[in-house]
XYZ file of C-alpha atoms in Angstrom:
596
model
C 43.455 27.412 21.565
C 40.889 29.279 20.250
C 37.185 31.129 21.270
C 35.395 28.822 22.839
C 32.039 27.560 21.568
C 30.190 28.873 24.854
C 31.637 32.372 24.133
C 30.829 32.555 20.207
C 27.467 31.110 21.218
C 26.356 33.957 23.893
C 27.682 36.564 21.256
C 25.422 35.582 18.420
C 22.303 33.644 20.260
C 19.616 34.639 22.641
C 19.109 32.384 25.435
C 15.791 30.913 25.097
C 14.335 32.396 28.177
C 15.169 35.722 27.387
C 13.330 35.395 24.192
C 10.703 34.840 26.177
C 11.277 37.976 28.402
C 8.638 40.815 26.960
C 11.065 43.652 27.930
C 13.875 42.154 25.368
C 11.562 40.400 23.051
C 11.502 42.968 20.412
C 15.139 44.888 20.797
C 15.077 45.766 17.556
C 11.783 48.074 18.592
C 13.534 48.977 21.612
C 16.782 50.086 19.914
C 14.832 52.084 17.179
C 13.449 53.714 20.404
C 16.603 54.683 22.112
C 17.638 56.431 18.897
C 14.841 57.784 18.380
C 14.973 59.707 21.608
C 18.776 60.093 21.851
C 18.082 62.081 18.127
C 15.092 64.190 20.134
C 17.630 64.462 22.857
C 19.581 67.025 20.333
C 17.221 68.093 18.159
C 17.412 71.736 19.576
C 21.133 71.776 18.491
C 19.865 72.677 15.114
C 19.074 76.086 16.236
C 22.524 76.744 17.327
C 25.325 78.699 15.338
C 28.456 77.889 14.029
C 30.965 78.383 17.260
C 34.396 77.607 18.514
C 36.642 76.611 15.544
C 33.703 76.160 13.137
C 34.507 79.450 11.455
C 37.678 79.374 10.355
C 37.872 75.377 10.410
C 34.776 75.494 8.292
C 32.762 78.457 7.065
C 36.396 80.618 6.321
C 38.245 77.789 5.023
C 37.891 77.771 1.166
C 38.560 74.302 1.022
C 35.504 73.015 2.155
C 33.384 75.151 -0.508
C 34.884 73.277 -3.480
C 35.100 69.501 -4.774
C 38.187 71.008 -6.268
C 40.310 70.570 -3.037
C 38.547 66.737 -2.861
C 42.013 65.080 -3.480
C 44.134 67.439 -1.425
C 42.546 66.632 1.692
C 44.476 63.200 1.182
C 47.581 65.127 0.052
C 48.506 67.700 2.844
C 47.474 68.121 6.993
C 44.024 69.341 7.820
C 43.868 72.800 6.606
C 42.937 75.021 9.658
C 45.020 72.495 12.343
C 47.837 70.598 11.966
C 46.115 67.346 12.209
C 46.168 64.668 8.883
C 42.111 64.187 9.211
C 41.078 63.937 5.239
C 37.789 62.174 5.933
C 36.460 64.578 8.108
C 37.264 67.142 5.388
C 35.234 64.833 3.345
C 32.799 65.139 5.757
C 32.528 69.219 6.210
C 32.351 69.286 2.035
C 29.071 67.094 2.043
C 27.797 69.025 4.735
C 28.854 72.275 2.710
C 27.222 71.105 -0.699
C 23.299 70.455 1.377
C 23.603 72.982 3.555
C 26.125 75.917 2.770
C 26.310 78.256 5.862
C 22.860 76.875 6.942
C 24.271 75.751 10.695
C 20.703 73.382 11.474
C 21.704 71.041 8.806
C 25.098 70.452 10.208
C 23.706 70.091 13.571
C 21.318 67.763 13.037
C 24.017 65.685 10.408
C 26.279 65.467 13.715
C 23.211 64.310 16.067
C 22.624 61.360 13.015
C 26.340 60.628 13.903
C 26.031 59.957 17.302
C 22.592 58.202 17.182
C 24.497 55.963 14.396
C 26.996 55.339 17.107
C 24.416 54.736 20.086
C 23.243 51.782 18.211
C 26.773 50.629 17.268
C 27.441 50.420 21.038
C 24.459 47.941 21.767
C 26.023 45.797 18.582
C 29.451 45.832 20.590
C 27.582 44.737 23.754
C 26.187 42.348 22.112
C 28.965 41.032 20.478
C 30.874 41.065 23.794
C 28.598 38.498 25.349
C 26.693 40.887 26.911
C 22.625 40.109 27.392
C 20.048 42.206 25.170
C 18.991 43.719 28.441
C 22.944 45.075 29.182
C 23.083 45.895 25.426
C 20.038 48.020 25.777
C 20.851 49.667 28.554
C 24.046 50.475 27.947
C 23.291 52.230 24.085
C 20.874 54.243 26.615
C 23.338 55.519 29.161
C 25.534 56.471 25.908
C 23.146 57.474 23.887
C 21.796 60.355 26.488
C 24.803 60.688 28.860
C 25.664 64.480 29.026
C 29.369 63.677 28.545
C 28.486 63.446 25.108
C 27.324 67.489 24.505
C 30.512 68.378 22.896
C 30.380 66.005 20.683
C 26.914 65.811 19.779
C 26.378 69.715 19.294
C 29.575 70.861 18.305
C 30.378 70.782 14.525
C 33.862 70.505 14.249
C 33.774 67.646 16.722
C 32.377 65.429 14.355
C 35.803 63.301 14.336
C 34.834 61.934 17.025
C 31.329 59.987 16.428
C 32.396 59.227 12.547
C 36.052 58.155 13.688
C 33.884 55.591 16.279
C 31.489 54.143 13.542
C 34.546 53.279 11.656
C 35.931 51.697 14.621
C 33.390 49.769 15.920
C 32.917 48.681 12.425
C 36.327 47.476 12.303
C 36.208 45.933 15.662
C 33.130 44.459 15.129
C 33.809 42.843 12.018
C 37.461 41.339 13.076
C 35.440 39.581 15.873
C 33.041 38.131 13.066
C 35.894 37.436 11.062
C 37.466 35.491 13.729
C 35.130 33.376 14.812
C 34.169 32.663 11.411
C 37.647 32.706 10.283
C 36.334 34.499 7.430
C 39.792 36.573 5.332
C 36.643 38.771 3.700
C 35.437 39.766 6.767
C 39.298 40.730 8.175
C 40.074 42.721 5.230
C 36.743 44.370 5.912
C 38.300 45.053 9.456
C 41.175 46.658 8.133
C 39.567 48.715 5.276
C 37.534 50.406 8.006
C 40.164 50.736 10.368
C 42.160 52.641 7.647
C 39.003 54.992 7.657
C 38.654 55.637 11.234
C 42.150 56.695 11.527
C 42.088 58.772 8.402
C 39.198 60.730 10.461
C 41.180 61.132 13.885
C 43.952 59.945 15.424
C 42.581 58.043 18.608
C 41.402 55.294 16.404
C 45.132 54.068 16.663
C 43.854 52.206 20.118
C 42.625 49.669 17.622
C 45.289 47.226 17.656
C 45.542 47.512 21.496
C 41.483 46.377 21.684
C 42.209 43.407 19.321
C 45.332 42.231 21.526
C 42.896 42.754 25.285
C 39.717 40.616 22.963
C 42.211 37.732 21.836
C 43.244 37.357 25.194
C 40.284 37.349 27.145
C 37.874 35.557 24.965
C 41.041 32.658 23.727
C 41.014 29.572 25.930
C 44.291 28.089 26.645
C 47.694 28.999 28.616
C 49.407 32.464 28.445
C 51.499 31.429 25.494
C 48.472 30.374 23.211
C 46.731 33.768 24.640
C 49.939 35.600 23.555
C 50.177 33.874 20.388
C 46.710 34.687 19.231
C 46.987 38.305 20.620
C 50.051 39.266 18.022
C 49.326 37.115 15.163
C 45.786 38.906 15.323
C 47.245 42.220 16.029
C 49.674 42.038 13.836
C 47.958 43.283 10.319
C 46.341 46.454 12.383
C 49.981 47.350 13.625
C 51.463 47.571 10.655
C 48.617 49.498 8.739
C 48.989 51.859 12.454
C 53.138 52.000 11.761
C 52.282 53.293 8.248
C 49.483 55.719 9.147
C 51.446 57.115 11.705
C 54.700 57.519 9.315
C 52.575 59.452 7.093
C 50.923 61.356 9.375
C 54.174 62.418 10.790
C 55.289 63.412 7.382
C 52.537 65.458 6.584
C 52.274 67.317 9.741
C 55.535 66.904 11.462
C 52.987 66.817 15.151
C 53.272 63.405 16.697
C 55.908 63.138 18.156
C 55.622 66.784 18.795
C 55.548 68.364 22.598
C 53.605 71.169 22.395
C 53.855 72.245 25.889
C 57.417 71.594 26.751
C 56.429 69.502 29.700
C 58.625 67.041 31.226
C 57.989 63.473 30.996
C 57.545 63.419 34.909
C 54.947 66.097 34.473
C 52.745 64.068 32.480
C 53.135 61.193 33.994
C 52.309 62.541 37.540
C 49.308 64.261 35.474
C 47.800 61.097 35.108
C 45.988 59.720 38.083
C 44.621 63.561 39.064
C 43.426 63.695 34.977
C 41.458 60.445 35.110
C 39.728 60.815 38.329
C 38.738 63.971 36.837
C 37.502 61.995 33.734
C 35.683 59.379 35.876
C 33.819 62.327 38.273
C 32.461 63.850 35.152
C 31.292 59.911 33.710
C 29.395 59.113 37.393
C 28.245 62.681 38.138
C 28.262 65.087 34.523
C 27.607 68.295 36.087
C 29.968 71.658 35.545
C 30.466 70.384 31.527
C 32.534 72.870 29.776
C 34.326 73.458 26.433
C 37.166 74.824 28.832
C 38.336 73.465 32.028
C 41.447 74.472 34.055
C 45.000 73.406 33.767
C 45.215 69.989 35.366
C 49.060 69.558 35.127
C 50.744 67.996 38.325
C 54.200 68.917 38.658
C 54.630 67.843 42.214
C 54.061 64.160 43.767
C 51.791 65.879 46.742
C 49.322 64.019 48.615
C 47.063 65.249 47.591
C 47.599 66.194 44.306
C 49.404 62.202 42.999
C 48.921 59.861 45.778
C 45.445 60.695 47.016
C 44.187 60.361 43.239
C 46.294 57.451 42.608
C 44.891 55.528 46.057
C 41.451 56.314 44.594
C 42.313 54.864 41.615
C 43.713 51.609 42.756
C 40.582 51.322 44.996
C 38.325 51.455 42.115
C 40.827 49.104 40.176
C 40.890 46.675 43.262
C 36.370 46.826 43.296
C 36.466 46.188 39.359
C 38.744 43.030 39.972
C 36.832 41.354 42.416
C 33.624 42.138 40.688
C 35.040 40.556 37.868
C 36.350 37.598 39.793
C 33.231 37.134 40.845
C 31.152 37.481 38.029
C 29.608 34.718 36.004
C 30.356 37.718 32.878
C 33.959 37.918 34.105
C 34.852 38.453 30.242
C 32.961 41.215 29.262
C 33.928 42.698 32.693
C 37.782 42.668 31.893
C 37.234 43.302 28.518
C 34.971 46.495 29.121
C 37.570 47.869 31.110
C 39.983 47.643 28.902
C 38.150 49.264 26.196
C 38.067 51.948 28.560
C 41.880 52.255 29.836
C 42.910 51.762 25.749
C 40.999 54.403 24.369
C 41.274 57.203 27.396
C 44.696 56.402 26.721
C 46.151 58.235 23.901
C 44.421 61.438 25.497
C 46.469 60.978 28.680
C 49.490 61.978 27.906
C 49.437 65.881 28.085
C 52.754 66.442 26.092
C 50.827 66.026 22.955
C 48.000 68.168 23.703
C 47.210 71.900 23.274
C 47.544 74.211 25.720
C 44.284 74.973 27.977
C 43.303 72.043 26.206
C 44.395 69.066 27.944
C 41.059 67.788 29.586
C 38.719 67.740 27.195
C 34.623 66.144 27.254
C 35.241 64.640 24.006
C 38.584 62.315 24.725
C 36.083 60.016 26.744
C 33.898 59.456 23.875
C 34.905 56.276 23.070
C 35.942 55.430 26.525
C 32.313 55.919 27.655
C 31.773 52.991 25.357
C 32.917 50.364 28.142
C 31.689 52.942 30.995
C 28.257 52.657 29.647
C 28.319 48.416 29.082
C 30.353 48.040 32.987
C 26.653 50.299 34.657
C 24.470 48.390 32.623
C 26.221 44.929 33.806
C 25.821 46.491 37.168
C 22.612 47.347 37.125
C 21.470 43.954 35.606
C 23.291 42.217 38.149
C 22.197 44.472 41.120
C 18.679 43.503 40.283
C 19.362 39.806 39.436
C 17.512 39.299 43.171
C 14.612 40.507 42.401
C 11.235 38.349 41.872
C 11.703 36.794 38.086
C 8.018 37.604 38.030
C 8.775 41.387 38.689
C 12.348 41.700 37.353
C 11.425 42.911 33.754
C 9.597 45.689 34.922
C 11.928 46.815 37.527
C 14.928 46.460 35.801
C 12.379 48.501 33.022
C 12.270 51.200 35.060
C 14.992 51.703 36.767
C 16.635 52.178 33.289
C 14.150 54.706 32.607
C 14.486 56.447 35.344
C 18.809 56.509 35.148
C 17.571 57.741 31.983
C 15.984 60.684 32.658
C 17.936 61.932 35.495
C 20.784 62.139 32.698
C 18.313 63.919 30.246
C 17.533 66.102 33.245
C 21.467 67.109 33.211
C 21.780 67.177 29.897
C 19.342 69.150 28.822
C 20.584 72.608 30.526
C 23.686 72.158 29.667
C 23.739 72.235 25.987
C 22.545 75.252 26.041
C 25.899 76.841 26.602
C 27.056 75.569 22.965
C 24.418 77.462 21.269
C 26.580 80.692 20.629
C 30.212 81.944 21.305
C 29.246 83.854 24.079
C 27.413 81.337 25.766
C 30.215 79.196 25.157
C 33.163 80.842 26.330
C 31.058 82.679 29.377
C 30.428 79.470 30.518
C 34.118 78.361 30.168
C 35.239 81.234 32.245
C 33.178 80.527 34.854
C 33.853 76.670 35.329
C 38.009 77.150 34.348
C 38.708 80.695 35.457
C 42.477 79.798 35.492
C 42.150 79.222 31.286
C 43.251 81.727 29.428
C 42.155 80.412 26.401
C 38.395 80.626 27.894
C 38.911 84.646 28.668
C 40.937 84.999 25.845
C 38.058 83.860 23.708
C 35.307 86.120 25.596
C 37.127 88.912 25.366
C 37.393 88.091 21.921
C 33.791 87.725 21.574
C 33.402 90.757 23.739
C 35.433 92.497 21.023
C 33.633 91.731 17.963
C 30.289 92.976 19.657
C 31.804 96.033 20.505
C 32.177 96.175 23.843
C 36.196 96.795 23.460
C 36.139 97.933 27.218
C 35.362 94.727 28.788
C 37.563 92.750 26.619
C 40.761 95.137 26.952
C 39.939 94.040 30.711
C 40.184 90.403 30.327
C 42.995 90.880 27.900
C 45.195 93.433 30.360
C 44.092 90.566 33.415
C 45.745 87.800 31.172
C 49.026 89.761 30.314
C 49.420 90.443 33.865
C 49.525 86.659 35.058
C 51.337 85.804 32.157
C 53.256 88.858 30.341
C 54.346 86.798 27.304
C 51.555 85.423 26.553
C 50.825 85.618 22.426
C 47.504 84.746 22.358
C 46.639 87.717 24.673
C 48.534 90.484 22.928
C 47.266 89.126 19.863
C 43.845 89.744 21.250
C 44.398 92.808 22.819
C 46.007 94.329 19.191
C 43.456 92.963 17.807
C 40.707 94.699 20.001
C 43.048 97.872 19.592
C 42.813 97.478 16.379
C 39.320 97.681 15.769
C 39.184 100.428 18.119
C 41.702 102.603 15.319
C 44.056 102.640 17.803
C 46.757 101.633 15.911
C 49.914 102.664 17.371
C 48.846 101.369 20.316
C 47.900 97.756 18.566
C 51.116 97.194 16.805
C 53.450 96.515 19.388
C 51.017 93.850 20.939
C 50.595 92.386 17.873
C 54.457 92.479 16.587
C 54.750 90.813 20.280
C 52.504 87.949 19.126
C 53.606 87.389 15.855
C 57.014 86.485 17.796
C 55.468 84.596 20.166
C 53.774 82.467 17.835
C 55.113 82.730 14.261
C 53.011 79.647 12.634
C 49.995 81.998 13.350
C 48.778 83.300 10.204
C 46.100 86.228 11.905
C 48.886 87.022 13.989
C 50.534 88.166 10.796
C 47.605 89.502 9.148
C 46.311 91.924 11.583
C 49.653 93.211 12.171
C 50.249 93.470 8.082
C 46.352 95.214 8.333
C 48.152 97.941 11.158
C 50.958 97.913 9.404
C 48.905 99.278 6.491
C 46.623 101.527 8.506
C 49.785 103.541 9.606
C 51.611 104.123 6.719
C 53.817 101.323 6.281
C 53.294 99.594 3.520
C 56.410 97.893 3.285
C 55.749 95.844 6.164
C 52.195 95.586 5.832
C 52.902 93.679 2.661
C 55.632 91.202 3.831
C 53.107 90.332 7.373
C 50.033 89.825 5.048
C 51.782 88.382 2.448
C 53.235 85.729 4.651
C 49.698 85.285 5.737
C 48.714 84.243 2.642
C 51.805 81.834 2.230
C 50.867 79.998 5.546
C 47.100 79.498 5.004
C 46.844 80.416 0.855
C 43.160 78.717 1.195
C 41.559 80.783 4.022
C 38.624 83.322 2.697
C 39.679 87.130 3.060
C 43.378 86.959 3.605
C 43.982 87.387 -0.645
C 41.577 90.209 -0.066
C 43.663 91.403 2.431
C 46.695 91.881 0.854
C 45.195 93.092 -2.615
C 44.217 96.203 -0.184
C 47.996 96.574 0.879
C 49.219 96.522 -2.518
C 46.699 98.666 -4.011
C 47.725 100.786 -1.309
C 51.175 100.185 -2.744
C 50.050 101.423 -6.116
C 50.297 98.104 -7.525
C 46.992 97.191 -9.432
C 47.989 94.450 -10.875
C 49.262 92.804 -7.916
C 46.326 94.170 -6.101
C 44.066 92.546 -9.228
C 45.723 89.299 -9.097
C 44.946 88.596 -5.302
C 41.436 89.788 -6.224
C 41.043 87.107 -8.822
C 42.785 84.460 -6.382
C 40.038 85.592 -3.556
C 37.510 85.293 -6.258
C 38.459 81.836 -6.879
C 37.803 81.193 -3.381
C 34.459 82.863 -3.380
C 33.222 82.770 -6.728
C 29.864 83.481 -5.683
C 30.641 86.843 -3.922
C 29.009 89.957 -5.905
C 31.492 92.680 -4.142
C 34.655 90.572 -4.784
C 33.642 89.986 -8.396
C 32.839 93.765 -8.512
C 35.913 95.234 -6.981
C 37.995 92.482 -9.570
C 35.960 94.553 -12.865
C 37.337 97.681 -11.153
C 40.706 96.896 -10.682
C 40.864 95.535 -14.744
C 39.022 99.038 -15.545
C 41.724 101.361 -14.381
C 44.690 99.097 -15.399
C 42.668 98.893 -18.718
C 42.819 95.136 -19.378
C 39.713 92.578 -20.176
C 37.632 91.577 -16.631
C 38.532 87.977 -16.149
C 36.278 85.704 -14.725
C 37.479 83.286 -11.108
C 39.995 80.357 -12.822
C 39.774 77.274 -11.105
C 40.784 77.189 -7.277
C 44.277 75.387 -7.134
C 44.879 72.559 -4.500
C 46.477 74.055 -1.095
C 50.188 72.410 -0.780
């Protein structure tokens, strides 16, 4: 029982001839190159904006403006989504002190991310077994594949590279800590698979990887396989039981089925979903923020069993590759990395909607992708002269290379503003309404409150109750001053969707416009209540009660905005104003308290 010697050998030492091999004699050089132009790759994402969630996940939440909150991010769920993600708070508050509202700087702090990660994934190659050559290759094909856009140039995505250096880290050191038998090393494994999950949830495929390693790279029968896969597993499920207990606490979401879909839904989901995942790995073209609905609620042809045939044709190639295959380890094992970690993001029960398929849930799946086409490609060119097979094998990486530069290029372009953004999302999913809901919203807020009534008026008449829509379309109305003709759109949302604070704010704000104060109070009051720490909605309501003819309520939210926003001249300005005509002392911003 046990790794075998051969196998802890390959994943530490380089074969003697390959040292002598020019293209691999220096992959330390090499690697520093790939980086270097996977960073180049992205370096026009620092002229992009803030889009997407980044303004009220970031820029509106006061949260991330203040060391203040530091300790709350460990205390309550993610303040602008109800996920438990404290680190990546942490991260958005760095980001926040060096840069403020300065978007390059968070850019190019997410493209460090994912170039930190593209070497990572040559280290896990490595440590697989794999060759320098497959490790290079594949740190190439991850470091540049187009799949990676989202999370590359999106800002709020940056769960997703910093949850992955954690967990390679982990992984990585549990495998030296194994065949070491080293306890240091373990608890190293564990202390940075704590962090990875305290930065996203799909780090919880941890404990899965472990069991798949420990029973492809241990010797022995099934029972000594077994045996080593749970008594090495074991540690990371119980730290997984524990995170998941809190997590649950704190956010009351896991087990949560935000869609209502039967379990027969998602399961017949599956196949369609993952064939749609591998089309976009093999040939990333039509990359999106949005794509359409992919629920199957039928077992059709060709809907379930043609994708599921597919499937277990690709399965069926895979095997007898990796029957085959003198690297028949790394082969299974690559795979699995792949199933494990696409996993949690396959079952559509526990996922938005309009939000289901997603670029980002294959970001560490792409991880194995990238290691099983740079095994392949090694292999395909094994035949070739040994006098000739640097150089072609050379170039033939290069030239994978820049064919997925040459995708990926044009298409980041569509994350450089909203409109670019959710344009583009229309046009690939025009069945979201998520995608048109957030053009028209766009649409809206430049002024063009024709074409986004439009989209709006389209949405409601597919789907009449849908709150997201007649939230929009109030909200459009509303910056139109059509009032009366925004509130019962907007009292439709807020029914719809109760736990939606703007829903309630923008209907308080009508509320207000029209006269009734009474109810403008209670919607933008229980704004406030739901998200205390967001930037504007204290404002908000210190409006509706000066309205009210209450200036000291009015000066107290002014001074709680103002605590938010010390920095803000007008706030400060209309706070001296207030305390003038109720005749009391100016006071100056106290000390932003923690959000609960």
């Amino acid at each position: 029982m046990g790794f075998t010697t051969t196998e802890m050998i390959a994943t530490v030492a380089v074969p003697a001839a390959e040292k002598r091999a020019t293209f691999v004699a220096r992959p330390g050089a090499i690697l520093a190159c790939i980086c270097a132009a996977t960073f180049v790759l992205y370096l026009g994402t620092a002229w992009f904006g803030f889009v997407l969630d980044d303004v009220y996940q970031v820029l509106d939440t006061a949260a991330i403006h203040s060391w203040g909150y530091f300790f709350g991010y460990f205390t309550s769920a993610t303040f602008a989504t109800p996920y438990y993600r404290p680190l990546l708070l942490a991260w958005f508050r760095i980001n926040d002190a060096l840069f403020g509202a300065n978007a390059a700087g968070w850019h190019l702090c997410s493209v460090t991310l994912h170039v930190a990660v593209t070497a990572l994934v040559y280290a896990l190659a490595r440590r697989l077994g794999g060759t320098t050559t497959v490790a290079l290759i594949a740190a190439l094909i991850f470091g540049v594949h187009p799949i990676h856009i989202q999370s590359a140039a999106w800002i709020s995505d940056a769960c997703d590279p910093l949850s992955a250096i954690f967990l390679l880290a982990a992984f990585l050191a549990w495998v030296h800590g194994e065949q070491r038998s080293s306890t240091t090393w373990k608890a190293a494994a564990a202390a940075a698979y704590v962090l990875a999950l305290l930065t996203k949830e799909g780090a919880v495929a941890l404990p899965a990887l472990i069991v798949a390693y420990a029973a492809i790279y241990t010797d022995g029968n099934w029972k000594d396989k077994a045996r080593r896969a749970i008594s090495s597993a074991l540690p990371f499920a119980v730290i997984t039981a524990a995170y998941l207990y809190v997590h649950e606490e704190l956010t009351r979401s896991v087990v949560g089925n935000q869609m209502n879909l039967s379990f027969t839904t998602a399961l017949l989901t599956v196949p369609s979903l993952v064939m749609f995942y591998l089309k976009k790995l093999f040939v990333p073209i039509g990359l999106s923020g949005f794509y359409d609905n992919p629920y199957i609620r039928t077992a059709s042809f060709g809907d379930f069993f043609l994708p599921l045939i597919v499937l277990a044709v690709v399965a069926g190639a895979v095997w007898l590759w990796q029957r085959r295959a003198k690297e028949s380890r790394l082969i299974a094992f690559a795979t699995c990395w792949f199933v494990l970690t696409l996993a949690p993001a396959l079952d559509v029960r526990k996922l938005p909607h309009d939000g289901a398929a997603h670029d980002r849930y294959l970001y560490l799946a792409s991880m194995g992708f990238s290691i099983l086409i740079a095994l392949g490609l090694e292999q395909m060119l094994a035949s070739t002269a040994p006098a000739n097979r640097e150089r072609v094998t050379a170039a033939a990486a290069i030239a994978l290379a820049v064919v997925l530069v040459a995708l990926n290029l044009p298409q980041q372009v569509y994350w450089a503003n909203d409109y670019l953004l959710y344009q583009r999302g229309v046009a690939i999913a025009p069945g979201n309404d998520r995608a048109r809901n957030n053009l028209g919203r766009v649409l809206a807020e430049r002024g063009d409150f024709r074409g986004a009534e439009t989209l709006f008026v389209d949405i409601l008449s597919r789907n009449p109750d849908s709150a997201l829509a007649h939230y929009n379309l109030g909200y459009t109305l509303y910056r139109e001053g059509r009032y009366a003709e925004a509130e019962p759109h907007l009292v439709r949302a807020t029914a719809g969707e109760p736990s939606n604070p703007f829903m309630h704010l923008y209907l308080g704000l009508t509320a207000m416009r029209e006269g009734k104060l009474d109810i403008a109070e209670r919607e933008v009051g229980q704004a406030v209540r739901m998200r205390p720490g967001h930037l504007g909605f204290h404002l908000a309501l210190s409006y509706v009660l000066e309205s009210k003819g209450d200036l000291r309520g009015a000066l107290q939210e002014t001074r709680a905005e103002l605590a938010h926003a010390p920095g803000n001249a007008a706030i400060r300005e209309r706070a001296e104003q207030l305390a003038t005509r109720l005749g009391t002392k100016p006071a100056t911003a106290a000390a932003p308290s923690r959000i609960r």
